[in-house]
């Protein structure tokens, strides 16, 4: 699935992304995140987590909703 | 901060030492040996908390005893009992995680799923009264007014990817360059808005043993280089059980109509800790274990110790509210 946003540095270049399994994607050194509607979300953290499950109530930011959506109950004990 | 009130022979002894010359009074023989419930003992946990506090902000009118060898020796004896008890209570979780997977992320999640307890956030979201919510904020103030400080002690003890990621996470906790956004400041603002005292340590006398232990475990791990793996595992557990619960707590605060800055602290943590949990498990703990595979067990010990103590503290708090409600019913009937 193509991401619904682009994370850009101060020079306008796309920053490196670190995927987190079935959770969000981490973006470092981003200045702004541009969503699918072209809305610009300023970045105020050293790292941000971008929603990939589409269910976050704080999009483009992750709010950990993917945990209840995607994680099947573990048999771990 | 003022010195807390004594709660028994151990905390009395520590307070007497701080007010006199520490080396003047030898510890009684068998000091602390007879304590049964180490994790919940008000007196032992308070004595430990006072000794740890010398490494943070200290106490008004108490001379600098931070590195007094006699006090360090007393602290070490309490810490030995505390760590032994924690290791014993959590060994099963650590073993199960090590057998369930080879992947650190999965191992952490196995412990998170295994440590079971009542859901305090769910209760706060749906049922808690205003008095109970303020009680919760009061109890939490002991930690949140020095939020992230215990884990900051680990930075000079690690290297490489883990260090970079820990500094990155701490920078966010410490406001990312904006003093007004310091997480401890956000919590102080929340207390102030509710009419509670935002002064550091103001409510220590109201905090029971299990919640003191929740605080002390971070200092136990953070102040010992040997336990750096456990400190970072603790951080990972803390961050990974924060984002969704904070959303529930914010919902409860809004349900009760408390000031918006109170909910704002928790909303900030929904977003921040969704980042921090990934950074803490993958980059901080993952980086540490990559460089030091021998620390994997201690990382998982830290995860389990954090969650185990959280369960004990939550049970205690929910139990105290239940007793209060029952007493109110009895009074109504009588
Ligand atoms: Fe925080
Ligand atoms: Fe955090």
mmCIF file of C-alpha atoms and ligand atoms in Angstrom:
data_model
loop_
_atom_site.group_PDB
_atom_site.id
_atom_site.type_symbol
_atom_site.label_atom_id
_atom_site.label_comp_id
_atom_site.label_asym_id
_atom_site.label_seq_id
_atom_site.Cartn_x
_atom_site.Cartn_y
_atom_site.Cartn_z
ATOM 1 C CA UNK A 1 0.000 0.000 0.000
ATOM 2 C CA UNK A 2 1.427 3.382 -1.008
ATOM 3 C CA UNK A 3 1.738 5.741 1.968
ATOM 4 C CA UNK A 4 -0.866 8.473 2.198
ATOM 5 C CA UNK A 5 1.709 11.050 3.239
ATOM 6 C CA UNK A 6 5.214 12.299 2.491
ATOM 7 C CA UNK A 7 7.709 13.214 5.214
ATOM 8 C CA UNK A 8 9.996 16.027 4.054
ATOM 9 C CA UNK A 9 13.180 17.552 5.437
ATOM 10 C CA UNK A 10 13.897 21.296 5.580
ATOM 11 C CA UNK A 11 15.277 21.076 2.029
ATOM 12 C CA UNK A 12 12.082 19.422 0.775
ATOM 13 C CA UNK A 13 13.760 16.025 0.280
ATOM 14 C CA UNK A 14 11.967 12.865 1.440
ATOM 15 C CA UNK A 15 13.531 11.632 4.706
ATOM 16 C CA UNK A 16 14.569 8.070 5.554
ATOM 17 C CA UNK A 17 11.797 5.905 6.943
ATOM 18 C CA UNK A 18 12.018 2.998 9.405
ATOM 19 C CA UNK A 19 9.106 0.558 9.132
ATOM 20 C CA UNK A 20 7.968 -1.059 12.422
ATOM 21 C CA UNK A 21 6.495 -4.444 11.511
ATOM 22 C CA UNK A 22 2.725 -4.095 11.346
ATOM 23 C CA UNK A 23 2.885 -0.828 13.283
ATOM 24 C CA UNK A 24 3.762 2.664 12.064
ATOM 25 C CA UNK A 25 6.708 3.978 10.065
ATOM 26 C CA UNK A 26 9.241 6.117 11.934
ATOM 27 C CA UNK A 27 10.507 9.286 10.263
ATOM 28 C CA UNK A 28 13.576 11.147 11.523
ATOM 29 C CA UNK A 29 14.765 14.656 10.623
ATOM 30 C CA UNK A 30 11.416 15.502 9.052
ATOM 31 C CA UNK A 31 10.264 19.091 9.093
ATOM 32 C CA UNK A 32 6.804 18.609 7.722
ATOM 33 C CA UNK A 33 4.476 15.758 6.793
ATOM 34 C CA UNK A 34 2.209 16.324 3.801
ATOM 35 C CA UNK A 35 -0.926 14.177 3.755
ATOM 36 C CA UNK A 36 -2.972 12.890 0.782
ATOM 37 C CA UNK A 37 -5.047 16.087 0.708
ATOM 38 C CA UNK A 38 -1.913 18.213 0.529
ATOM 39 C CA UNK A 39 -2.356 19.444 4.133
ATOM 40 C CA UNK A 40 0.979 20.209 5.793
ATOM 41 C CA UNK A 41 1.529 18.932 9.360
ATOM 42 C CA UNK A 42 4.549 20.555 11.022
ATOM 43 C CA UNK A 43 6.855 18.136 12.877
ATOM 44 C CA UNK A 44 7.727 19.083 16.473
ATOM 45 C CA UNK A 45 9.471 15.860 17.587
ATOM 46 C CA UNK A 46 12.905 14.413 16.866
ATOM 47 C CA UNK A 47 11.174 11.271 15.565
ATOM 48 C CA UNK A 48 7.559 10.849 14.498
ATOM 49 C CA UNK A 49 5.514 7.683 13.987
ATOM 50 C CA UNK A 50 3.289 7.795 10.906
ATOM 51 C CA UNK A 51 0.085 5.767 10.799
ATOM 52 C CA UNK A 52 0.015 2.961 8.235
ATOM 53 C CA UNK A 53 -3.150 1.142 9.349
ATOM 54 C CA UNK A 54 -5.450 4.041 8.490
ATOM 55 C CA UNK A 55 -7.288 3.827 11.832
ATOM 56 C CA UNK A 56 -5.442 6.399 13.913
ATOM 57 C CA UNK A 57 -7.585 9.205 15.279
ATOM 58 C CA UNK A 58 -4.574 11.524 15.089
ATOM 59 C CA UNK A 59 -3.495 10.956 11.519
ATOM 60 C CA UNK A 60 -0.954 11.331 10.057
ATOM 61 C CA UNK A 61 0.476 10.443 13.498
ATOM 62 C CA UNK A 62 0.183 6.908 14.899
ATOM 63 C CA UNK A 63 -1.869 6.529 18.088
ATOM 64 C CA UNK A 64 -1.183 2.793 18.553
ATOM 65 C CA UNK A 65 -4.668 1.803 17.364
ATOM 66 C CA UNK A 66 -3.002 -0.790 15.096
ATOM 67 C CA UNK A 67 -2.409 -2.873 18.235
ATOM 68 C CA UNK A 68 -6.096 -3.542 18.764
ATOM 69 C CA UNK A 69 -6.757 -3.857 15.028
ATOM 70 C CA UNK A 70 -3.958 -6.060 13.819
ATOM 71 C CA UNK A 71 -2.440 -8.034 16.640
ATOM 72 C CA UNK A 72 -4.016 -11.414 16.900
ATOM 73 C CA UNK A 73 -4.152 -12.572 20.510
ATOM 74 C CA UNK A 74 -0.809 -14.195 21.265
ATOM 75 C CA UNK A 75 -0.685 -17.714 22.548
ATOM 76 C CA UNK A 76 2.333 -16.605 24.573
ATOM 77 C CA UNK A 77 0.639 -17.408 27.920
ATOM 78 C CA UNK B 1 11.283 19.294 49.148
ATOM 79 C CA UNK B 2 10.514 18.687 52.798
ATOM 80 C CA UNK B 3 11.588 15.391 54.341
ATOM 81 C CA UNK B 4 8.751 12.826 54.380
ATOM 82 C CA UNK B 5 7.235 11.551 57.634
ATOM 83 C CA UNK B 6 8.663 8.288 58.985
ATOM 84 C CA UNK B 7 6.577 5.129 58.546
ATOM 85 C CA UNK B 8 8.498 2.685 60.714
ATOM 86 C CA UNK B 9 11.959 1.780 62.024
ATOM 87 C CA UNK B 10 13.747 1.729 58.653
ATOM 88 C CA UNK B 11 12.570 5.118 57.418
ATOM 89 C CA UNK B 12 13.032 6.556 60.947
ATOM 90 C CA UNK B 13 16.631 5.384 60.946
ATOM 91 C CA UNK B 14 17.318 6.947 57.534
ATOM 92 C CA UNK B 15 15.678 10.222 58.553
ATOM 93 C CA UNK B 16 17.682 10.313 61.790
ATOM 94 C CA UNK B 17 20.885 9.813 59.793
ATOM 95 C CA UNK B 18 20.054 12.614 57.384
ATOM 96 C CA UNK B 19 19.355 15.008 60.213
ATOM 97 C CA UNK B 20 22.507 14.040 62.131
ATOM 98 C CA UNK B 21 25.861 12.877 60.772
ATOM 99 C CA UNK B 22 25.263 9.767 58.641
ATOM 100 C CA UNK B 23 28.269 7.835 59.914
ATOM 101 C CA UNK B 24 27.246 8.502 63.515
ATOM 102 C CA UNK B 25 24.554 5.837 63.776
ATOM 103 C CA UNK B 26 25.345 2.281 62.759
ATOM 104 C CA UNK B 27 22.532 0.271 61.176
ATOM 105 C CA UNK B 28 20.927 -2.100 63.655
ATOM 106 C CA UNK B 29 21.926 -5.758 63.220
ATOM 107 C CA UNK B 30 19.754 -7.617 60.759
ATOM 108 C CA UNK B 31 18.533 -4.266 59.429
ATOM 109 C CA UNK B 32 15.542 -4.810 57.103
ATOM 110 C CA UNK B 33 15.913 -8.610 57.294
ATOM 111 C CA UNK B 34 12.549 -9.124 58.968
ATOM 112 C CA UNK B 35 10.513 -7.294 56.303
ATOM 113 C CA UNK B 36 8.146 -9.814 54.676
ATOM 114 C CA UNK B 37 6.377 -8.034 51.831
ATOM 115 C CA UNK B 38 9.377 -6.221 50.346
ATOM 116 C CA UNK B 39 7.507 -4.847 47.305
ATOM 117 C CA UNK B 40 4.645 -3.393 49.324
ATOM 118 C CA UNK B 41 6.266 -2.523 52.648
ATOM 119 C CA UNK B 42 5.587 1.176 53.336
ATOM 120 C CA UNK B 43 8.561 1.560 55.637
ATOM 121 C CA UNK B 44 11.195 -0.217 53.509
ATOM 122 C CA UNK B 45 10.072 1.405 50.253
ATOM 123 C CA UNK B 46 10.001 4.857 51.865
ATOM 124 C CA UNK B 47 13.496 4.373 53.327
ATOM 125 C CA UNK B 48 14.742 3.419 49.865
ATOM 126 C CA UNK B 49 12.905 6.290 48.214
ATOM 127 C CA UNK B 50 14.502 8.821 50.591
ATOM 128 C CA UNK B 51 17.967 7.392 49.940
ATOM 129 C CA UNK B 52 17.410 7.552 46.170
ATOM 130 C CA UNK B 53 16.095 11.090 46.355
ATOM 131 C CA UNK B 54 19.551 12.242 47.461
ATOM 132 C CA UNK B 55 20.603 11.588 43.828
ATOM 133 C CA UNK B 56 17.789 13.695 42.356
ATOM 134 C CA UNK B 57 16.696 16.972 43.982
ATOM 135 C CA UNK B 58 17.563 16.287 47.633
ATOM 136 C CA UNK B 59 15.767 17.713 50.678
ATOM 137 C CA UNK B 60 15.455 21.209 52.139
ATOM 138 C CA UNK B 61 17.925 21.842 54.934
ATOM 139 C CA UNK B 62 19.676 18.465 54.562
ATOM 140 C CA UNK B 63 23.427 18.730 53.907
ATOM 141 C CA UNK B 64 24.933 16.968 50.896
ATOM 142 C CA UNK B 65 25.084 13.303 51.880
ATOM 143 C CA UNK B 66 24.716 11.955 48.329
ATOM 144 C CA UNK B 67 27.862 9.813 48.358
ATOM 145 C CA UNK B 68 28.120 9.140 52.087
ATOM 146 C CA UNK B 69 29.509 5.581 52.250
ATOM 147 C CA UNK B 70 27.348 4.659 55.235
ATOM 148 C CA UNK B 71 24.148 5.686 53.443
ATOM 149 C CA UNK B 72 25.245 3.904 50.258
ATOM 150 C CA UNK B 73 25.843 0.762 52.327
ATOM 151 C CA UNK B 74 22.351 0.957 53.839
ATOM 152 C CA UNK B 75 20.864 1.528 50.409
ATOM 153 C CA UNK B 76 22.717 -1.452 49.002
ATOM 154 C CA UNK B 77 21.220 -3.733 51.651
ATOM 155 C CA UNK B 78 17.706 -2.591 50.821
ATOM 156 C CA UNK B 79 18.423 -2.884 47.101
ATOM 157 C CA UNK B 80 19.650 -6.464 47.449
ATOM 158 C CA UNK B 81 16.350 -7.497 48.993
ATOM 159 C CA UNK B 82 14.362 -5.474 46.449
ATOM 160 C CA UNK B 83 16.179 -6.904 43.430
ATOM 161 C CA UNK B 84 16.063 -10.484 44.743
ATOM 162 C CA UNK B 85 12.325 -10.234 45.302
ATOM 163 C CA UNK B 86 11.755 -8.741 41.841
ATOM 164 C CA UNK B 87 13.862 -11.426 40.165
ATOM 165 C CA UNK B 88 11.934 -14.123 41.974
ATOM 166 C CA UNK B 89 8.522 -12.698 41.038
ATOM 167 C CA UNK B 90 9.420 -12.254 37.369
ATOM 168 C CA UNK B 91 11.648 -15.243 36.555
ATOM 169 C CA UNK B 92 8.731 -17.196 35.074
ATOM 170 C CA UNK B 93 7.837 -14.397 32.639
ATOM 171 C CA UNK B 94 11.436 -14.030 31.481
ATOM 172 C CA UNK B 95 11.842 -17.797 30.957
ATOM 173 C CA UNK B 96 8.588 -18.036 29.008
ATOM 174 C CA UNK B 97 9.586 -15.137 26.752
ATOM 175 C CA UNK B 98 13.033 -16.593 26.057
ATOM 176 C CA UNK B 99 11.441 -19.886 25.035
ATOM 177 C CA UNK B 100 8.636 -18.370 22.977
ATOM 178 C CA UNK B 101 10.767 -16.544 20.406
ATOM 179 C CA UNK B 102 14.256 -15.430 19.413
ATOM 180 C CA UNK B 103 13.078 -11.986 18.383
ATOM 181 C CA UNK B 104 13.361 -9.304 21.062
ATOM 182 C CA UNK B 105 10.214 -7.437 19.987
ATOM 183 C CA UNK B 106 8.176 -10.658 20.213
ATOM 184 C CA UNK B 107 9.767 -11.552 23.548
ATOM 185 C CA UNK B 108 8.810 -8.181 25.008
ATOM 186 C CA UNK B 109 5.250 -8.665 23.768
ATOM 187 C CA UNK B 110 5.069 -12.125 25.321
ATOM 188 C CA UNK B 111 5.851 -10.587 28.718
ATOM 189 C CA UNK B 112 3.393 -7.718 28.139
ATOM 190 C CA UNK B 113 0.625 -10.226 27.338
ATOM 191 C CA UNK B 114 1.519 -12.531 30.223
ATOM 192 C CA UNK B 115 1.553 -10.046 33.108
ATOM 193 C CA UNK B 116 -2.108 -9.774 33.934
ATOM 194 C CA UNK B 117 -3.926 -7.348 36.192
ATOM 195 C CA UNK B 118 -6.928 -5.078 36.569
ATOM 196 C CA UNK B 119 -7.276 -2.273 34.027
ATOM 197 C CA UNK B 120 -6.866 0.948 35.958
ATOM 198 C CA UNK B 121 -7.102 3.066 32.749
ATOM 199 C CA UNK B 122 -10.430 1.440 31.830
ATOM 200 C CA UNK B 123 -11.806 2.203 35.286
ATOM 201 C CA UNK B 124 -10.579 5.806 35.059
ATOM 202 C CA UNK B 125 -12.145 6.125 31.624
ATOM 203 C CA UNK B 126 -15.604 4.841 32.500
ATOM 204 C CA UNK B 127 -16.259 4.877 36.231
ATOM 205 C CA UNK B 128 -13.862 6.891 38.362
ATOM 206 C CA UNK B 129 -15.253 9.820 40.358
ATOM 207 C CA UNK B 130 -13.508 13.207 40.352
ATOM 208 C CA UNK B 131 -12.082 12.458 43.788
ATOM 209 C CA UNK B 132 -10.632 9.170 42.513
ATOM 210 C CA UNK B 133 -9.193 10.830 39.400
ATOM 211 C CA UNK B 134 -7.490 13.487 41.564
ATOM 212 C CA UNK B 135 -6.218 10.725 43.834
ATOM 213 C CA UNK B 136 -4.731 9.020 40.758
ATOM 214 C CA UNK B 137 -3.012 12.247 39.627
ATOM 215 C CA UNK B 138 -1.687 12.779 43.161
ATOM 216 C CA UNK B 139 -0.164 9.295 43.268
ATOM 217 C CA UNK B 140 1.318 9.672 39.801
ATOM 218 C CA UNK B 141 2.837 13.065 40.631
ATOM 219 C CA UNK B 142 5.695 11.406 42.477
ATOM 220 C CA UNK B 143 7.038 10.097 39.166
ATOM 221 C CA UNK B 144 5.713 12.509 36.570
ATOM 222 C CA UNK B 145 7.311 15.541 38.228
ATOM 223 C CA UNK B 146 10.658 13.902 37.483
ATOM 224 C CA UNK B 147 9.473 12.147 34.365
ATOM 225 C CA UNK B 148 12.264 10.373 32.478
ATOM 226 C CA UNK B 149 14.987 11.390 34.926
ATOM 227 C CA UNK B 150 15.782 7.845 36.164
ATOM 228 C CA UNK B 151 16.329 6.534 32.635
ATOM 229 C CA UNK B 152 18.556 9.510 31.768
ATOM 230 C CA UNK B 153 21.199 8.029 34.106
ATOM 231 C CA UNK B 154 21.696 5.243 31.546
ATOM 232 C CA UNK B 155 22.861 7.469 28.669
ATOM 233 C CA UNK B 156 26.577 7.580 29.630
ATOM 234 C CA UNK B 157 26.582 3.809 30.192
ATOM 235 C CA UNK B 158 25.747 2.684 26.650
ATOM 236 C CA UNK B 159 26.993 3.260 23.108
ATOM 237 C CA UNK B 160 26.071 3.336 19.451
ATOM 238 C CA UNK B 161 22.525 2.910 18.156
ATOM 239 C CA UNK B 162 21.012 2.403 21.620
ATOM 240 C CA UNK B 163 22.584 5.617 22.937
ATOM 241 C CA UNK B 164 21.472 7.692 19.946
ATOM 242 C CA UNK B 165 17.907 6.398 20.243
ATOM 243 C CA UNK B 166 17.769 6.905 24.034
ATOM 244 C CA UNK B 167 18.992 10.492 23.640
ATOM 245 C CA UNK B 168 16.377 11.020 20.945
ATOM 246 C CA UNK B 169 13.565 9.703 23.157
ATOM 247 C CA UNK B 170 14.755 11.700 26.172
ATOM 248 C CA UNK B 171 14.974 14.883 24.080
ATOM 249 C CA UNK B 172 11.275 14.451 23.304
ATOM 250 C CA UNK B 173 10.465 13.798 27.000
ATOM 251 C CA UNK B 174 12.427 16.917 27.865
ATOM 252 C CA UNK B 175 10.362 19.143 25.591
ATOM 253 C CA UNK B 176 12.374 18.923 22.333
ATOM 254 C CA UNK B 177 13.929 22.333 22.913
ATOM 255 C CA UNK B 178 10.860 24.022 24.470
ATOM 256 C CA UNK B 179 10.855 24.352 28.281
ATOM 257 C CA UNK B 180 7.062 24.739 28.310
ATOM 258 C CA UNK B 181 6.760 21.281 26.698
ATOM 259 C CA UNK B 182 8.948 19.456 29.230
ATOM 260 C CA UNK B 183 6.746 16.486 30.146
ATOM 261 C CA UNK B 184 7.292 17.072 33.866
ATOM 262 C CA UNK B 185 6.143 20.670 33.304
ATOM 263 C CA UNK B 186 3.017 19.496 31.443
ATOM 264 C CA UNK B 187 2.170 17.348 34.465
ATOM 265 C CA UNK B 188 2.823 20.216 36.885
ATOM 266 C CA UNK B 189 0.478 22.379 34.787
ATOM 267 C CA UNK B 190 -2.163 19.633 34.991
ATOM 268 C CA UNK B 191 -1.859 19.402 38.804
ATOM 269 C CA UNK B 192 -2.032 23.162 39.131
ATOM 270 C CA UNK B 193 -5.156 23.373 36.961
ATOM 271 C CA UNK B 194 -6.900 20.856 39.265
ATOM 272 C CA UNK B 195 -5.994 22.821 42.381
ATOM 273 C CA UNK B 196 -3.384 20.238 43.406
ATOM 274 C CA UNK B 197 0.120 21.129 44.572
ATOM 275 C CA UNK B 198 2.565 21.027 41.601
ATOM 276 C CA UNK B 199 5.642 21.156 43.875
ATOM 277 C CA UNK B 200 8.104 18.308 43.420
ATOM 278 C CA UNK B 201 7.520 15.519 45.965
ATOM 279 C CA UNK B 202 4.604 17.356 47.623
ATOM 280 C CA UNK B 203 2.514 14.194 48.024
ATOM 281 C CA UNK B 204 5.097 11.609 49.032
ATOM 282 C CA UNK B 205 3.435 11.118 52.434
ATOM 283 C CA UNK B 206 0.232 9.964 50.684
ATOM 284 C CA UNK B 207 1.912 7.414 48.418
ATOM 285 C CA UNK B 208 1.699 3.766 49.563
ATOM 286 C CA UNK B 209 4.512 1.216 49.446
ATOM 287 C CA UNK B 210 3.640 -0.371 46.104
ATOM 288 C CA UNK B 211 3.631 2.994 44.329
ATOM 289 C CA UNK B 212 6.894 3.946 46.029
ATOM 290 C CA UNK B 213 8.237 0.648 44.646
ATOM 291 C CA UNK B 214 7.054 1.632 41.137
ATOM 292 C CA UNK B 215 9.253 4.718 41.537
ATOM 293 C CA UNK B 216 12.142 2.990 43.294
ATOM 294 C CA UNK B 217 12.572 0.297 40.663
ATOM 295 C CA UNK B 218 13.484 2.974 38.118
ATOM 296 C CA UNK B 219 16.190 4.327 40.422
ATOM 297 C CA UNK B 220 17.425 0.829 41.281
ATOM 298 C CA UNK B 221 17.931 0.112 37.572
ATOM 299 C CA UNK B 222 18.965 3.604 36.484
ATOM 300 C CA UNK B 223 21.632 4.137 39.124
ATOM 301 C CA UNK B 224 23.448 0.846 38.559
ATOM 302 C CA UNK B 225 25.576 0.244 35.462
ATOM 303 C CA UNK B 226 25.203 -3.500 36.044
ATOM 304 C CA UNK B 227 21.432 -3.144 35.618
ATOM 305 C CA UNK B 228 21.465 -0.977 32.456
ATOM 306 C CA UNK B 229 19.722 -3.736 30.483
ATOM 307 C CA UNK B 230 16.911 -3.867 33.036
ATOM 308 C CA UNK B 231 16.653 -0.050 33.009
ATOM 309 C CA UNK B 232 16.101 -0.028 29.259
ATOM 310 C CA UNK B 233 13.705 -2.984 29.399
ATOM 311 C CA UNK B 234 11.772 -1.060 32.036
ATOM 312 C CA UNK B 235 11.632 1.959 29.738
ATOM 313 C CA UNK B 236 10.361 -0.194 26.862
ATOM 314 C CA UNK B 237 7.607 -1.694 29.052
ATOM 315 C CA UNK B 238 6.613 1.713 30.359
ATOM 316 C CA UNK B 239 6.383 3.257 26.880
ATOM 317 C CA UNK B 240 4.656 0.276 25.332
ATOM 318 C CA UNK B 241 1.851 0.274 27.882
ATOM 319 C CA UNK B 242 1.238 4.020 27.712
ATOM 320 C CA UNK B 243 -0.272 5.210 24.436
ATOM 321 C CA UNK B 244 -3.609 3.329 24.460
ATOM 322 C CA UNK B 245 -4.072 3.650 28.272
ATOM 323 C CA UNK B 246 -3.404 7.402 28.056
ATOM 324 C CA UNK B 247 -6.227 7.712 25.524
ATOM 325 C CA UNK B 248 -8.566 6.033 28.020
ATOM 326 C CA UNK B 249 -7.414 8.237 30.889
ATOM 327 C CA UNK B 250 -7.840 11.392 28.766
ATOM 328 C CA UNK B 251 -11.379 10.172 28.008
ATOM 329 C CA UNK B 252 -12.099 9.819 31.735
ATOM 330 C CA UNK B 253 -10.748 13.294 32.450
ATOM 331 C CA UNK B 254 -12.987 14.745 29.724
ATOM 332 C CA UNK B 255 -15.986 12.761 31.015
ATOM 333 C CA UNK B 256 -15.460 14.361 34.451
ATOM 334 C CA UNK B 257 -15.093 17.846 32.984
ATOM 335 C CA UNK B 258 -11.643 18.516 34.464
ATOM 336 C CA UNK B 259 -9.638 21.390 32.891
ATOM 337 C CA UNK B 260 -8.359 20.783 29.338
ATOM 338 C CA UNK B 261 -4.667 21.026 30.324
ATOM 339 C CA UNK B 262 -5.176 17.861 32.390
ATOM 340 C CA UNK B 263 -6.387 15.868 29.402
ATOM 341 C CA UNK B 264 -3.709 17.580 27.281
ATOM 342 C CA UNK B 265 -0.938 15.843 29.260
ATOM 343 C CA UNK B 266 -2.451 12.457 28.419
ATOM 344 C CA UNK B 267 -3.220 13.346 24.793
ATOM 345 C CA UNK B 268 0.430 14.322 24.364
ATOM 346 C CA UNK B 269 1.352 10.843 25.621
ATOM 347 C CA UNK B 270 -1.005 9.073 23.227
ATOM 348 C CA UNK B 271 1.038 10.556 20.398
ATOM 349 C CA UNK B 272 4.500 10.703 21.962
ATOM 350 C CA UNK B 273 4.426 7.179 23.360
ATOM 351 C CA UNK B 274 3.200 5.690 20.080
ATOM 352 C CA UNK B 275 6.631 6.870 18.863
ATOM 353 C CA UNK B 276 8.526 6.057 22.049
ATOM 354 C CA UNK B 277 7.363 2.449 22.267
ATOM 355 C CA UNK B 278 8.774 1.718 18.814
ATOM 356 C CA UNK B 279 12.023 3.572 19.496
ATOM 357 C CA UNK B 280 12.420 1.973 22.945
ATOM 358 C CA UNK B 281 11.919 -1.638 21.875
ATOM 359 C CA UNK B 282 13.474 -1.632 18.401
ATOM 360 C CA UNK B 283 16.278 0.910 18.588
ATOM 361 C CA UNK B 284 17.136 1.257 22.286
ATOM 362 C CA UNK B 285 16.690 -2.322 23.547
ATOM 363 C CA UNK B 286 17.328 -3.826 20.085
ATOM 364 C CA UNK B 287 20.556 -1.832 19.729
ATOM 365 C CA UNK B 288 21.710 -2.765 23.232
ATOM 366 C CA UNK B 289 21.061 -6.490 22.796
ATOM 367 C CA UNK B 290 22.706 -6.475 19.353
ATOM 368 C CA UNK B 291 25.911 -5.143 20.923
ATOM 369 C CA UNK B 292 25.536 -7.072 24.215
ATOM 370 C CA UNK B 293 23.602 -10.315 23.669
ATOM 371 C CA UNK B 294 24.287 -11.230 27.301
ATOM 372 C CA UNK B 295 21.926 -8.426 28.405
ATOM 373 C CA UNK B 296 18.818 -9.873 26.721
ATOM 374 C CA UNK B 297 17.638 -11.609 29.902
ATOM 375 C CA UNK B 298 18.062 -8.421 31.934
ATOM 376 C CA UNK B 299 16.121 -6.397 29.364
ATOM 377 C CA UNK B 300 13.228 -8.848 29.754
ATOM 378 C CA UNK B 301 13.634 -8.757 33.544
ATOM 379 C CA UNK B 302 13.229 -4.975 33.382
ATOM 380 C CA UNK B 303 10.092 -5.336 31.250
ATOM 381 C CA UNK B 304 8.549 -7.840 33.661
ATOM 382 C CA UNK B 305 9.545 -5.905 36.804
ATOM 383 C CA UNK B 306 7.907 -2.729 35.471
ATOM 384 C CA UNK B 307 4.654 -4.496 34.609
ATOM 385 C CA UNK B 308 4.531 -6.603 37.778
ATOM 386 C CA UNK B 309 4.888 -3.553 40.023
ATOM 387 C CA UNK B 310 2.336 -1.623 37.942
ATOM 388 C CA UNK B 311 -0.186 -4.398 38.572
ATOM 389 C CA UNK B 312 0.456 -4.355 42.329
ATOM 390 C CA UNK B 313 0.096 -0.564 42.481
ATOM 391 C CA UNK B 314 -3.084 -0.579 40.358
ATOM 392 C CA UNK B 315 -4.640 -3.300 42.540
ATOM 393 C CA UNK B 316 -3.795 -1.290 45.644
ATOM 394 C CA UNK B 317 -5.334 1.896 44.285
ATOM 395 C CA UNK B 318 -8.507 0.220 42.979
ATOM 396 C CA UNK B 319 -8.811 -1.677 46.280
ATOM 397 C CA UNK B 320 -8.533 1.515 48.328
ATOM 398 C CA UNK B 321 -11.308 3.128 46.273
ATOM 399 C CA UNK B 322 -13.520 0.079 46.662
ATOM 400 C CA UNK B 323 -13.065 0.140 50.439
ATOM 401 C CA UNK B 324 -13.891 3.849 50.458
ATOM 402 C CA UNK B 325 -17.140 3.184 48.547
ATOM 403 C CA UNK B 326 -18.059 0.338 50.905
ATOM 404 C CA UNK B 327 -17.411 2.539 53.941
ATOM 405 C CA UNK B 328 -19.671 5.202 52.440
ATOM 406 C CA UNK B 329 -22.443 2.626 51.979
ATOM 407 C CA UNK B 330 -22.039 1.412 55.558
ATOM 408 C CA UNK B 331 -22.235 5.006 56.811
ATOM 409 C CA UNK B 332 -25.395 5.602 54.772
ATOM 410 C CA UNK B 333 -27.051 2.470 56.133
ATOM 411 C CA UNK B 334 -26.037 3.183 59.716
HETATM 412 FE FE1 LIG C 1 6.534 11.598 28.757
HETATM 413 FE FE1 LIG C 2 7.296 8.574 26.583
#
